[in-house]
Structures are given as C-alpha cells and as structure tokens.
mmCIF file of C-alpha atoms in Angstrom:
data_model
loop_
_atom_site.group_PDB
_atom_site.id
_atom_site.type_symbol
_atom_site.label_atom_id
_atom_site.label_comp_id
_atom_site.label_asym_id
_atom_site.label_seq_id
_atom_site.Cartn_x
_atom_site.Cartn_y
_atom_site.Cartn_z
ATOM 1 C CA MET W 181 162.093 93.200 102.737
ATOM 2 C CA LEU W 182 159.039 91.520 104.445
ATOM 3 C CA ASP W 183 161.166 90.780 107.705
ATOM 4 C CA LYS W 184 162.279 94.572 107.791
ATOM 5 C CA LEU W 185 158.615 95.541 108.508
ATOM 6 C CA ASN W 186 157.816 96.421 112.301
ATOM 7 C CA GLU W 187 154.738 95.011 114.048
ATOM 8 C CA ASP W 188 152.577 98.080 113.801
ATOM 9 C CA SER W 189 153.163 97.978 109.769
ATOM 10 C CA TRP W 190 152.120 94.329 109.893
ATOM 11 C CA ALA W 191 148.998 95.018 111.855
ATOM 12 C CA VAL W 192 147.766 97.569 109.321
ATOM 13 C CA ILE W 193 148.798 95.124 106.250
ATOM 14 C CA LEU W 194 147.041 91.975 107.719
ATOM 15 C CA GLN W 195 143.983 93.774 107.873
ATOM 16 C CA TYR W 196 143.765 93.349 104.162
ATOM 17 C CA VAL W 197 144.971 89.764 103.923
ATOM 18 C CA LYS W 198 142.699 87.007 103.834
ATOM 19 C CA LEU W 199 143.127 84.278 106.360
ATOM 20 C CA LYS W 200 144.115 81.667 103.802
ATOM 21 C CA ASP W 201 146.812 84.110 102.463
ATOM 22 C CA GLN W 202 147.878 84.562 106.031
ATOM 23 C CA TYR W 203 148.605 80.930 106.261
ATOM 24 C CA SER W 204 150.736 81.239 103.105
ATOM 25 C CA LEU W 205 152.746 84.214 104.867
ATOM 26 C CA MET W 206 153.266 82.302 107.817
ATOM 27 C CA GLN W 207 155.467 79.763 105.530
ATOM 28 C CA VAL W 208 157.977 82.527 104.785
ATOM 29 C CA SER W 209 159.919 82.896 108.120
ATOM 30 C CA GLU W 210 159.419 82.128 111.786
ATOM 31 C CA GLU W 211 159.366 85.782 112.437
ATOM 32 C CA ILE W 212 156.478 86.415 110.111
ATOM 33 C CA ASN W 213 154.846 83.407 111.465
ATOM 34 C CA ALA W 214 155.053 84.636 115.116
ATOM 35 C CA ILE W 215 153.789 88.147 113.912
ATOM 36 C CA VAL W 216 150.543 86.583 112.268
ATOM 37 C CA GLN W 217 149.806 84.406 115.236
ATOM 38 C CA ILE W 218 150.282 87.638 117.384
ATOM 39 C CA ASN W 219 147.945 89.817 115.241
ATOM 40 C CA TRP W 220 145.361 87.068 115.590
ATOM 41 C CA LYS W 221 144.932 88.147 118.947
ATOM 42 C CA TYR W 222 143.465 91.248 117.986
ATOM 43 C CA ILE W 223 141.431 90.059 114.901
ATOM 44 C CA LYS W 224 138.019 91.254 114.613
ATOM 45 C CA GLU W 225 136.804 89.593 111.589
ATOM 46 C CA ALA W 226 137.713 86.112 109.902
ATOM 47 C CA HIS W 227 136.367 84.370 106.819
ATOM 48 C CA ILE W 228 136.785 80.697 106.985
ATOM 49 C CA ASP W 229 135.922 79.381 103.648
ATOM 50 C CA GLU W 230 136.015 75.930 101.900
ATOM 51 C CA ASN W 231 139.573 75.943 101.296
ATOM 52 C CA ILE W 232 140.511 76.739 105.021
ATOM 53 C CA LEU W 233 137.950 74.498 106.226
ATOM 54 C CA ARG W 234 139.635 71.507 104.187
ATOM 55 C CA GLU W 235 142.945 72.359 105.514
ATOM 56 C CA PHE W 236 141.437 72.443 108.997
ATOM 57 C CA HIS W 237 140.030 68.943 108.552
ATOM 58 C CA LYS W 238 143.338 67.650 107.476
ATOM 59 C CA GLU W 239 145.346 69.508 109.913
ATOM 60 C CA PRO W 240 143.177 70.364 113.109
ATOM 61 C CA SER W 241 146.436 71.990 114.679
ATOM 62 C CA LYS W 242 146.103 74.752 112.318
ATOM 63 C CA MET W 243 142.682 75.343 113.301
ATOM 64 C CA HIS W 244 143.538 75.229 117.191
ATOM 65 C CA ASP W 245 146.126 77.381 116.703
ATOM 66 C CA PHE W 246 144.048 80.192 115.139
ATOM 67 C CA LEU W 247 141.020 79.639 117.642
ATOM 68 C CA LYS W 248 143.560 79.809 120.647
ATOM 69 C CA SER W 249 144.677 83.386 119.650
ATOM 70 C CA ALA W 250 141.454 84.777 117.908
ATOM 71 C CA CYS W 251 138.580 83.621 119.950
ATOM 72 C CA LYS W 252 138.618 86.244 122.558
ATOM 73 C CA SER W 253 138.640 88.897 119.940
ATOM 74 C CA LEU W 254 136.553 88.068 116.897
ATOM 75 C CA LYS W 255 133.320 89.801 116.504
ATOM 76 C CA ARG W 256 132.295 88.780 112.941
ATOM 77 C CA LEU W 257 132.828 85.259 111.426
ATOM 78 C CA LEU W 258 132.002 83.802 108.151
ATOM 79 C CA LEU W 259 132.093 79.839 107.961
ATOM 80 C CA ARG W 260 131.318 78.563 104.625
ATOM 81 C CA GLY W 261 131.913 74.919 103.292
ATOM 82 C CA PRO W 262 132.149 71.207 104.482
ATOM 83 C CA PHE W 263 133.138 69.563 107.591
ATOM 84 C CA LEU W 264 131.432 71.932 110.151
ATOM 85 C CA GLU W 265 129.473 69.270 111.851
ATOM 86 C CA VAL W 266 132.832 67.418 112.155
ATOM 87 C CA LEU W 267 135.010 70.329 113.366
ATOM 88 C CA LEU W 268 132.665 72.522 115.565
ATOM 89 C CA PRO W 269 132.367 70.279 118.554
ATOM 90 C CA SER W 270 136.240 70.746 119.385
ATOM 91 C CA TRP W 271 135.386 74.579 119.427
ATOM 92 C CA LYS W 272 133.587 74.078 122.708
ATOM 93 C CA SER W 273 137.289 74.464 124.239
ATOM 94 C CA TYR W 274 137.292 78.105 123.528
ATOM 95 C CA ASP W 275 135.095 81.295 124.583
ATOM 96 C CA PHE W 276 133.888 83.937 122.036
ATOM 97 C CA PRO W 277 132.725 86.499 124.277
ATOM 98 C CA MET W 278 132.848 89.492 121.533
ATOM 99 C CA LEU W 279 131.343 87.471 118.648
ATOM 100 C CA ARG W 280 128.114 89.119 117.397
ATOM 101 C CA SER W 281 127.657 88.333 113.801
ATOM 102 C CA LEU W 282 127.821 84.874 111.958
ATOM 103 C CA ASP W 283 127.361 84.230 108.454
ATOM 104 C CA CYS W 284 127.222 80.283 108.201
ATOM 105 C CA THR W 285 126.605 77.997 105.233
ATOM 106 C CA THR W 286 127.270 74.426 105.567
ATOM 107 C CA TRP W 287 127.790 71.948 102.729
ATOM 108 C CA PHE W 288 126.761 68.170 102.516
ATOM 109 C CA ALA W 289 125.722 67.929 106.205
ATOM 110 C CA TYR W 290 121.869 67.596 105.357
ATOM 111 C CA GLU W 291 120.602 65.660 108.200
ATOM 112 C CA GLN W 292 123.138 67.039 110.577
ATOM 113 C CA ASP W 293 122.150 70.840 109.806
ATOM 114 C CA ASP W 294 119.973 71.111 112.933
ATOM 115 C CA ASN W 295 122.704 69.758 115.131
ATOM 116 C CA VAL W 296 125.079 72.276 113.639
ATOM 117 C CA THR W 297 122.438 74.961 114.650
ATOM 118 C CA LEU W 298 122.270 73.642 118.303
ATOM 119 C CA LEU W 299 126.336 73.701 118.281
ATOM 120 C CA LEU W 300 126.162 77.389 116.954
ATOM 121 C CA THR W 301 123.988 78.379 119.753
ATOM 122 C CA GLU W 302 126.274 76.780 122.549
ATOM 123 C CA LEU W 303 129.518 78.160 120.857
ATOM 124 C CA PHE W 304 128.011 81.699 120.102
ATOM 125 C CA PRO W 305 125.252 82.684 122.590
ATOM 126 C CA ASN W 306 125.650 86.367 122.024
ATOM 127 C CA LEU W 307 124.901 86.545 118.663
ATOM 128 C CA THR W 308 122.724 89.624 117.531
ATOM 129 C CA LYS W 309 123.144 88.757 113.883
ATOM 130 C CA LEU W 310 123.015 85.431 111.944
ATOM 131 C CA LYS W 311 122.693 84.567 108.269
ATOM 132 C CA LEU W 312 122.326 80.697 108.170
ATOM 133 C CA GLN W 313 122.062 78.724 104.781
ATOM 134 C CA ASN W 314 121.768 75.016 104.976
ATOM 135 C CA CYS W 315 118.981 72.319 105.002
ATOM 136 C CA ASN W 316 117.993 73.143 108.600
ATOM 137 C CA HIS W 317 114.229 72.983 109.796
ATOM 138 C CA GLY W 318 114.651 76.443 112.295
ATOM 139 C CA HIS W 319 115.098 74.182 115.161
ATOM 140 C CA HIS W 320 117.183 75.538 118.205
ATOM 141 C CA LEU W 321 117.167 79.157 116.859
ATOM 142 C CA TRP W 322 115.357 80.056 119.917
ATOM 143 C CA ASN W 323 118.369 79.738 121.785
ATOM 144 C CA PHE W 324 119.970 82.980 120.371
ATOM 145 C CA SER W 325 118.196 85.047 123.100
ATOM 146 C CA GLN W 326 119.825 88.323 121.953
ATOM 147 C CA LEU W 327 119.431 87.741 118.016
ATOM 148 C CA GLN W 328 118.108 90.840 116.430
ATOM 149 C CA ASP W 329 118.938 90.166 112.566
ATOM 150 C CA LEU W 330 118.135 86.783 111.181
ATOM 151 C CA TYR W 331 118.573 85.626 107.410
ATOM 152 C CA LEU W 332 117.309 82.068 107.288
ATOM 153 C CA SER W 333 117.412 79.803 104.128
ATOM 154 C CA SER W 334 115.970 76.382 105.124
ATOM 155 C CA SER W 335 114.534 73.191 103.788
ATOM 156 C CA SER W 336 111.224 73.349 105.900
ATOM 157 C CA LEU W 337 109.873 75.464 108.670
ATOM 158 C CA ASP W 338 106.608 73.890 110.245
ATOM 159 C CA THR W 339 104.045 75.848 112.593
ATOM 160 C CA PRO W 340 105.403 75.067 115.991
ATOM 161 C CA THR W 341 108.960 76.137 115.135
ATOM 162 C CA LEU W 342 107.478 79.211 113.430
ATOM 163 C CA ASP W 343 105.436 79.971 116.639
ATOM 164 C CA ARG W 344 108.690 79.515 118.929
ATOM 165 C CA VAL W 345 110.874 81.521 116.612
ATOM 166 C CA PHE W 346 108.727 84.472 116.474
ATOM 167 C CA SER W 347 107.519 84.534 120.131
ATOM 168 C CA SER W 348 110.953 83.838 121.672
ATOM 169 C CA LEU W 349 113.481 86.034 119.660
ATOM 170 C CA PRO W 350 113.858 89.894 119.733
ATOM 171 C CA LEU W 351 113.866 90.258 115.911
ATOM 172 C CA ARG W 352 114.235 93.710 114.407
ATOM 173 C CA LYS W 353 114.862 92.348 110.912
ATOM 174 C CA LEU W 354 114.033 89.292 109.375
ATOM 175 C CA ALA W 355 114.882 87.624 105.986
ATOM 176 C CA LEU W 356 112.979 84.267 105.655
ATOM 177 C CA PHE W 357 113.767 82.182 102.328
ATOM 178 C CA PRO W 358 112.644 78.460 102.819
ATOM 179 C CA PHE W 359 113.487 76.463 99.848
ATOM 180 C CA PRO W 360 110.777 77.035 97.253
ATOM 181 C CA THR W 361 109.907 73.198 97.386
ATOM 182 C CA SER W 362 109.628 73.383 101.248
ATOM 183 C CA ASP W 363 106.800 72.616 103.678
ATOM 184 C CA VAL W 364 106.289 76.123 105.364
ATOM 185 C CA GLY W 365 103.766 76.439 108.302
ATOM 186 C CA ASP W 366 101.641 79.373 109.442
ATOM 187 C CA LEU W 367 103.715 82.460 108.633
ATOM 188 C CA SER W 368 100.719 84.660 109.984
ATOM 189 C CA LEU W 369 102.124 84.143 113.357
ATOM 190 C CA VAL W 370 104.731 86.651 112.717
ATOM 191 C CA TRP W 371 102.352 88.797 114.812
ATOM 192 C CA LYS W 372 103.944 87.459 117.876
ATOM 193 C CA CYS W 373 107.438 89.121 117.006
ATOM 194 C CA PHE W 374 106.411 92.603 118.508
ATOM 195 C CA THR W 375 109.826 93.690 117.872
ATOM 196 C CA LEU W 376 109.973 93.159 114.031
ATOM 197 C CA GLU W 377 110.581 96.138 112.022
ATOM 198 C CA GLU W 378 111.959 94.681 108.615
ATOM 199 C CA LEU W 379 110.824 91.578 106.528
ATOM 200 C CA LEU W 380 112.409 90.272 103.340
ATOM 201 C CA ILE W 381 110.485 87.035 101.949
ATOM 202 C CA ASP W 382 109.622 85.612 98.549
ATOM 203 C CA ASP W 383 106.315 86.828 97.189
ATOM 204 C CA PHE W 384 104.518 83.363 97.131
ATOM 205 C CA ASN W 385 105.044 83.134 100.893
ATOM 206 C CA LEU W 386 103.543 86.609 101.577
ATOM 207 C CA THR W 387 100.028 85.695 102.101
ATOM 208 C CA PHE W 388 97.002 87.968 102.803
ATOM 209 C CA ASN W 389 96.785 86.672 106.489
ATOM 210 C CA MET W 390 100.620 87.219 106.938
ATOM 211 C CA LEU W 391 100.441 90.733 105.292
ATOM 212 C CA SER W 392 97.510 91.824 107.687
ATOM 213 C CA ASN W 393 99.254 90.567 110.880
ATOM 214 C CA LEU W 394 102.591 92.289 109.754
ATOM 215 C CA LEU W 395 100.922 95.590 109.441
ATOM 216 C CA ARG W 396 99.375 95.383 112.926
ATOM 217 C CA LEU W 397 103.009 95.155 114.423
ATOM 218 C CA PRO W 398 103.831 98.489 116.274
ATOM 219 C CA ARG W 399 107.252 98.811 114.923
ATOM 220 C CA PHE W 400 107.013 97.364 111.610
ATOM 221 C CA LYS W 401 108.004 99.657 108.690
ATOM 222 C CA ARG W 402 109.809 98.079 105.786
ATOM 223 C CA LEU W 403 108.846 95.047 103.499
ATOM 224 C CA PHE W 404 110.738 93.758 100.910
ATOM 225 C CA PHE W 405 109.932 90.656 98.563
ATOM 226 C CA TYR W 406 111.407 89.053 95.506
ATOM 227 C CA THR W 407 108.375 88.903 93.119
ATOM 228 C CA ARG W 408 107.338 86.640 90.212
ATOM 229 C CA ASP W 409 103.606 87.497 89.720
ATOM 230 C CA TYR W 410 102.300 88.236 93.188
ATOM 231 C CA TYR W 411 102.828 91.912 92.970
ATOM 232 C CA TYR W 412 99.404 92.887 91.599
ATOM 233 C CA ASN W 413 97.619 91.024 94.705
ATOM 234 C CA TYR W 414 99.866 92.922 97.204
ATOM 235 C CA MET W 415 98.880 96.252 95.848
ATOM 236 C CA SER W 416 94.951 94.990 95.914
ATOM 237 C CA ASP W 417 95.637 93.503 99.436
ATOM 238 C CA LEU W 418 97.065 96.983 100.697
ATOM 239 C CA GLY W 419 93.794 98.368 99.545
ATOM 240 C CA CYS W 420 91.332 95.837 101.158
ATOM 241 C CA LEU W 421 93.419 96.474 104.364
ATOM 242 C CA LYS W 422 93.025 100.045 104.174
ATOM 243 C CA GLN W 423 96.757 100.598 104.390
ATOM 244 C CA GLU W 424 97.709 102.489 101.349
ATOM 245 C CA PHE W 425 97.521 105.507 103.267
ATOM 246 C CA ARG W 426 100.768 104.423 105.449
ATOM 247 C CA VAL W 427 102.835 103.702 102.290
ATOM 248 C CA ARG W 428 105.781 106.273 102.196
ATOM 249 C CA SER W 429 107.989 104.842 99.715
ATOM 250 C CA LEU W 430 107.799 102.310 97.085
ATOM 251 C CA LEU W 431 110.628 100.571 95.018
ATOM 252 C CA PHE W 432 110.308 98.838 91.917
ATOM 253 C CA ASN W 433 113.173 96.652 90.484
ATOM 254 C CA SER W 434 112.596 94.817 87.182
ATOM 255 C CA CYS W 435 109.054 94.297 87.665
ATOM 256 C CA SER W 436 106.921 97.697 87.389
ATOM 257 C CA TRP W 437 106.402 96.870 83.629
ATOM 258 C CA TYR W 438 104.161 94.091 84.523
ATOM 259 C CA PHE W 439 101.605 96.483 85.572
ATOM 260 C CA HIS W 440 99.469 97.911 82.551
ATOM 261 C CA ASP W 441 97.929 100.384 85.106
ATOM 262 C CA LEU W 442 100.885 101.138 87.323
ATOM 263 C CA GLY W 443 100.081 105.006 87.427
ATOM 264 C CA LEU W 444 96.650 104.568 88.719
ATOM 265 C CA ILE W 445 97.775 102.061 91.295
ATOM 266 C CA ILE W 446 100.469 104.332 92.651
ATOM 267 C CA ALA W 447 98.094 107.233 92.557
ATOM 268 C CA ARG W 448 96.214 105.756 95.395
ATOM 269 C CA PHE W 449 99.153 105.986 97.816
ATOM 270 C CA SER W 450 98.350 109.430 99.045
ATOM 271 C CA ASN W 451 101.174 109.803 101.417
ATOM 272 C CA LEU W 452 103.923 108.342 99.055
ATOM 273 C CA CYS W 453 106.899 110.615 99.465
ATOM 274 C CA ARG W 454 109.641 108.571 97.305
ATOM 275 C CA LEU W 455 109.162 106.483 94.309
ATOM 276 C CA VAL W 456 112.060 104.609 92.867
ATOM 277 C CA ILE W 457 111.884 102.614 89.538
ATOM 278 C CA GLN W 458 115.029 101.055 88.711
ATOM 279 C CA ASP W 459 116.188 98.758 85.622
ATOM 280 C CA ASP W 460 112.392 98.785 84.572
ATOM 281 C CA ASP W 461 109.835 100.481 82.194
ATOM 282 C CA ILE W 462 107.113 102.828 82.648
ATOM 283 C CA ASN W 463 105.519 105.040 80.028
ATOM 284 C CA LYS W 464 105.162 108.946 79.887
ATOM 285 C CA LYS W 465 101.227 108.558 80.672
ATOM 286 C CA GLN W 466 101.673 106.524 83.849
ATOM 287 C CA LEU W 467 104.304 108.926 85.217
ATOM 288 C CA TYR W 468 102.170 112.009 84.566
ATOM 289 C CA VAL W 469 99.177 110.343 86.210
ATOM 290 C CA ILE W 470 101.589 109.500 89.268
ATOM 291 C CA CYS W 471 102.994 113.228 89.597
ATOM 292 C CA SER W 472 99.651 114.928 89.203
ATOM 293 C CA ASN W 473 97.958 112.856 91.853
ATOM 294 C CA LEU W 474 100.375 112.679 94.600
ATOM 295 C CA LYS W 475 100.333 115.689 96.583
ATOM 296 C CA ARG W 476 103.458 114.897 98.759
ATOM 297 C CA LEU W 477 105.847 113.077 96.483
ATOM 298 C CA GLU W 478 109.284 114.721 97.233
ATOM 299 C CA GLU W 479 111.567 112.150 95.292
ATOM 300 C CA LEU W 480 111.222 110.547 92.161
ATOM 301 C CA HIS W 481 114.174 108.352 91.024
ATOM 302 C CA LEU W 482 113.843 106.824 87.420
ATOM 303 C CA ILE W 483 116.940 104.713 87.056
ATOM 304 C CA ASP W 484 118.089 102.949 83.919
ATOM 305 C CA ILE W 485 114.547 103.063 82.411
ATOM 306 C CA ARG W 486 114.271 101.031 79.312
ATOM 307 C CA GLU W 487 112.813 103.858 77.229
ATOM 308 C CA PHE W 488 113.192 107.237 78.818
ATOM 309 C CA PRO W 489 110.770 109.928 78.399
ATOM 310 C CA PHE W 490 111.406 112.849 75.842
ATOM 311 C CA ALA W 491 112.643 115.998 77.762
ATOM 312 C CA SER W 492 109.386 117.736 77.303
ATOM 313 C CA ASP W 493 107.255 115.142 78.754
ATOM 314 C CA MET W 494 109.912 114.808 81.881
ATOM 315 C CA TRP W 495 109.363 118.458 82.419
ATOM 316 C CA ASN W 496 105.876 118.284 82.157
ATOM 317 C CA MET W 497 105.620 115.813 85.133
ATOM 318 C CA VAL W 498 107.901 118.058 86.896
ATOM 319 C CA GLY W 499 105.582 120.888 86.460
ATOM 320 C CA ALA W 500 102.612 118.715 87.640
ATOM 321 C CA CYS W 501 104.204 117.874 90.982
ATOM 322 C CA ARG W 502 104.699 121.044 92.762
ATOM 323 C CA THR W 503 106.149 119.111 95.728
ATOM 324 C CA LEU W 504 108.998 117.337 93.988
ATOM 325 C CA LYS W 505 112.558 118.097 95.541
ATOM 326 C CA VAL W 506 114.642 115.525 93.815
ATOM 327 C CA LEU W 507 114.391 114.115 90.212
ATOM 328 C CA ASN W 508 117.172 111.369 89.502
ATOM 329 C CA ILE W 509 117.542 110.289 86.262
ATOM 330 C CA SER W 510 120.949 108.591 86.534
ATOM 331 C CA ASN W 511 121.967 105.717 84.054
ATOM 332 C CA ASN W 512 119.437 106.361 81.350
ATOM 333 C CA GLU W 513 119.991 106.790 77.694
ATOM 334 C CA LEU W 514 118.625 110.202 76.938
ATOM 335 C CA ASP W 515 117.537 111.539 73.700
ATOM 336 C CA GLU W 516 120.250 113.344 71.670
ATOM 337 C CA PHE W 517 118.285 116.818 71.843
ATOM 338 C CA PHE W 518 117.283 116.156 75.519
ATOM 339 C CA LEU W 519 119.097 119.327 76.526
ATOM 340 C CA ASP W 520 118.081 121.596 73.743
ATOM 341 C CA GLU W 521 114.406 120.658 74.467
ATOM 342 C CA SER W 522 114.896 121.084 78.137
ATOM 343 C CA ILE W 523 116.015 124.576 77.633
ATOM 344 C CA THR W 524 112.536 125.365 76.257
ATOM 345 C CA CYS W 525 110.625 124.057 78.924
ATOM 346 C CA LEU W 526 112.402 125.244 81.951
ATOM 347 C CA ASN W 527 111.122 128.699 82.557
ATOM 348 C CA ARG W 528 107.513 127.567 81.841
ATOM 349 C CA VAL W 529 107.736 124.734 84.476
ATOM 350 C CA LEU W 530 109.761 125.980 87.173
ATOM 351 C CA ARG W 531 108.129 129.476 87.394
ATOM 352 C CA ARG W 532 105.591 128.555 89.304
ATOM 353 C CA ARG W 533 107.595 126.934 92.015
ATOM 354 C CA ASP W 534 108.180 128.254 95.409
ATOM 355 C CA ALA W 535 111.800 129.811 95.728
ATOM 356 C CA ASP W 536 112.530 127.931 98.776
ATOM 357 C CA SER W 537 111.541 124.784 97.064
ATOM 358 C CA PRO W 538 114.193 124.189 94.087
ATOM 359 C CA VAL W 539 114.219 121.108 92.237
ATOM 360 C CA THR W 540 117.782 118.843 92.243
ATOM 361 C CA LEU W 541 118.214 116.920 89.109
ATOM 362 C CA TYR W 542 120.707 114.088 89.263
ATOM 363 C CA THR W 543 122.210 113.084 86.055
ATOM 364 C CA HIS W 544 124.994 110.732 86.953
ATOM 365 C CA LYS W 545 125.717 108.482 83.856
ATOM 366 C CA THR W 546 123.716 110.418 81.247
ATOM 367 C CA ARG W 547 124.531 112.367 78.103
ATOM 368 C CA LEU W 548 124.090 115.436 80.344
ATOM 369 C CA ALA W 549 127.216 114.598 82.503
ATOM 370 C CA ASN W 550 129.373 114.175 79.514
ATOM 371 C CA ASP W 551 129.922 117.987 79.428
ATOM 372 C CA PRO W 552 129.047 119.358 82.959
ATOM 373 C CA GLN W 553 129.811 122.721 82.476
ATOM 374 C CA LYS W 554 127.636 123.031 79.202
ATOM 375 C CA THR W 555 124.512 121.230 80.880
ATOM 376 C CA ILE W 556 125.008 123.937 84.122
ATOM 377 C CA ASP W 557 125.206 126.826 81.485
ATOM 378 C CA ALA W 558 122.101 125.595 79.403
ATOM 379 C CA LEU W 559 119.910 124.688 82.724
ATOM 380 C CA ASN W 560 120.657 127.576 84.663
ATOM 381 C CA HIS W 561 117.506 128.544 86.756
ATOM 382 C CA PRO W 562 117.018 129.948 90.078
ATOM 383 C CA PHE W 563 114.758 127.075 91.043
ATOM 384 C CA LEU W 564 116.935 124.299 89.568
ATOM 385 C CA ARG W 565 119.966 122.551 90.802
ATOM 386 C CA ILE W 566 121.934 120.116 88.877
ATOM 387 C CA SER W 567 124.291 117.154 90.337
ATOM 388 C CA PHE W 568 126.478 114.758 88.351
ATOM 389 C CA ASP W 569 127.100 112.775 91.505
ATOM 390 C CA PRO W 570 125.799 109.068 91.939
ATOM 391 C CA VAL W 571 122.750 108.808 94.146
ATOM 392 C CA HIS W 572 122.665 106.140 96.876
ATOM 393 C CA VAL W 573 119.184 104.520 96.778
ATOM 394 C CA ASP W 574 118.744 103.213 100.250
ATOM 395 C CA THR W 575 117.456 99.480 99.876
ATOM 396 C CA LEU W 576 117.569 96.144 101.697
ATOM 397 C CA THR W 577 119.348 94.413 98.750
ATOM 398 C CA LYS W 578 121.540 94.863 95.951
ATOM 399 C CA SER W 579 119.889 91.921 94.086
ATOM 400 C CA ASP W 580 119.280 91.958 90.274
ATOM 401 C CA ARG W 581 116.142 90.042 90.624
ATOM 402 C CA ALA W 582 112.682 91.404 90.426
ATOM 403 C CA PHE W 583 111.434 92.830 93.701
ATOM 404 C CA ILE W 584 109.413 95.267 95.231
ATOM 405 C CA GLU W 585 110.315 97.168 98.527
ATOM 406 C CA THR W 586 107.898 99.389 100.596
ATOM 407 C CA GLU W 587 108.384 101.665 103.511
ATOM 408 C CA PHE W 588 105.540 102.413 105.900
ATOM 409 C CA ILE W 589 104.818 105.205 108.069
#
C-alpha cells in the first residue's frame, strides 16, 4: 500500500513523521528510501535527538546522506544529545544558507562546550534565533552577528563576556539562565544592548542596577522573571525608580499569594490596563482595592484562583471599575449559587456603564459553561457579553513555575 502513494502524497505525510521514523521507513523498500531522501532536499525543520545522534555516531554515512540532501533547505534545527563535539566538525563540508533557528543542548561535553559554540558560529553564521543549553561560558556568541533572539543556559558568565555579548549582538529578546551556582558578572551592562525589547531571567539575578539600566533602554517593553522571594523587592524598586507609571500589564503566576498587601501595591500602577492572576490566590478586599483605584484597567483575568469570590463580590468589583471591558474567570470553581446571585446584581452594577462600553465575561471551564443557554438567558443585559471560548493570555512562557511578567509602556 505504501508503494502506491505518489510523491506529492509522501511529501505531505513526511511533514508529520519524525526524522528517526523516516529512517525506519527507508528500510521498507528502495523506492521509499529514494522518496525520503528526495524529500530531504525540501525539508525546512529537523529534530536530531539523542537516538539519532547515537546512530550518526555509529554510522556517519547516515548523517552525511541526510546533510548532503537537507543542508540547503533547512531553516530550523534542533540538536539535543551526546557526541556533538565529535560530529559537528565534519559538518563544515556543508553550507546551511537558510538556517535561521537553532535549539542546541549538548550532553557530556563539559570542557568542550565553548568549542561547540565556536563550531556553531562557523556552521550557522546567519542565525537569528538560538537556544543554547550546556556548560558553556558564553564565549564566541558575539560571532552570531545577526542574532536577535537568544536563550542561554550556561555554567558561568564573567563580566568581559557579558560586555562583549551585550555590545555586539542586535538582540531583541534575551532569556538568560546561568546555573544557580554559577559565577555571574555585571549584568547591569545590559544597557549596552540598545535593541533589547524583552528579557527573561531568574529573580535572584535581577539586581536594582540591572533593572534601572533595563528601563533606560529605548525599546525595552517586557520583563519576565521566575521568582522565589524577590517579587516584593521588585515592586519596591519600581517605586524607587519612579517607573510605576510605565507599567501597562502585570501577570502573576503562582506567586501573588505571597503578598499580604497586593491590592495596595498594584493600585500604585496608575496606567495599568491588564492584570492577570493565574493559578494563584487573591482575596475580595484586594480585588476591590485594585478595581476601585485603577482608572485605566480594561482587562482583568482571574484564572484558576484557589478561592474564587462569591458572585456579589465579583460584581461589586466590576461596578467599581467603569473602564473594565474584559473579565475572564475561566477555570474557576464557582459557588453553586453563583448564577442566581449574579442575576440579582446585574442591573445595579451595569446600569451606570456607558452603552458603548459593555463588559465581556469569559466563563470557559466554569459552572456557567455547563449550560450555555441557561447562562445566556439568565445574564441577559445590554451592557454584558458572555463568552464560553477559551482566552489566550499572551505570555512569554507556559511554565508552571512561579513567575511575574511586566509589560511597560
């Protein structure tokens, strides 16, 4: 049956077949073997994982057959596993003119990892996006003259290296995660990276001086950090730097419950338009303080809150925020009387709103979504829209770890 498929059908099928499985297909027949190799001439993305690298190490001819066909068309490449320091030197026989994105994790190379980085700069000089995870020290990265997006996990980064990376690369997005036990140089030198727009980092590396210099960059607009206990200092530092007015959006993931006075802290961000609290906890008093003080708040996302407020409390905070346009209560366990109680609040809360500024209530994966028509009929009001669709919250990560993300004006 497989032999009866034409080349166009194979081209479609092979888009969804992993490289290691393509090698298995090649054993079926000489015809399929030829079809797979022809398809490699047009392949745009390849994932070369531990298993494939071990095969390449045992039989280098397999690697060279692939590279000979694929090198001209590849745009995105994942390399993950051992033997890269041994295999990559032979890749110098090929050109990769289209390759722009590389995700590379080396195993067991240790002292060779900086040499691997040097090889990568020689093989793929046109990269604009790089994710590099190993025991490198950041050396040679400055040779990627077109790099705009860098995710770096390293064993150490000294000050001269940071200086050269920040001042040489046209980075727009930087994720910097040196090992927790690493020696890290002067990260405040980030001010030399004039093109930087987004930064992802661990909270213990985000010093006051670094934050101060970040917020002086002309294009910088988004800061994300994994947090353990730095969050409070961060909020205080923004106040000391008189930068609270620049905060347009705040997202708390599994960390807002640390704040005993979160409402008062957030209320200081006078230009806040979007607030997201997910997989977290916040009480009704804090929410009311936020909603009654922020005069520009347009979106409030309360997702998977540990103890969601009663309906009357929720509608009171809506009433306190005349600018609110989106209220997302998805993935919450609502009280069994939530709908009935909401009915009694609607007119009192919404009648004071402008007709051209209705509130959209998102109820995906809540009790209200179990019977959509009943909910629509019960909450029928000219100034209210009901949606049962999932909401995509734009964030820089999908991690379950505690983090805070800030977007600046």
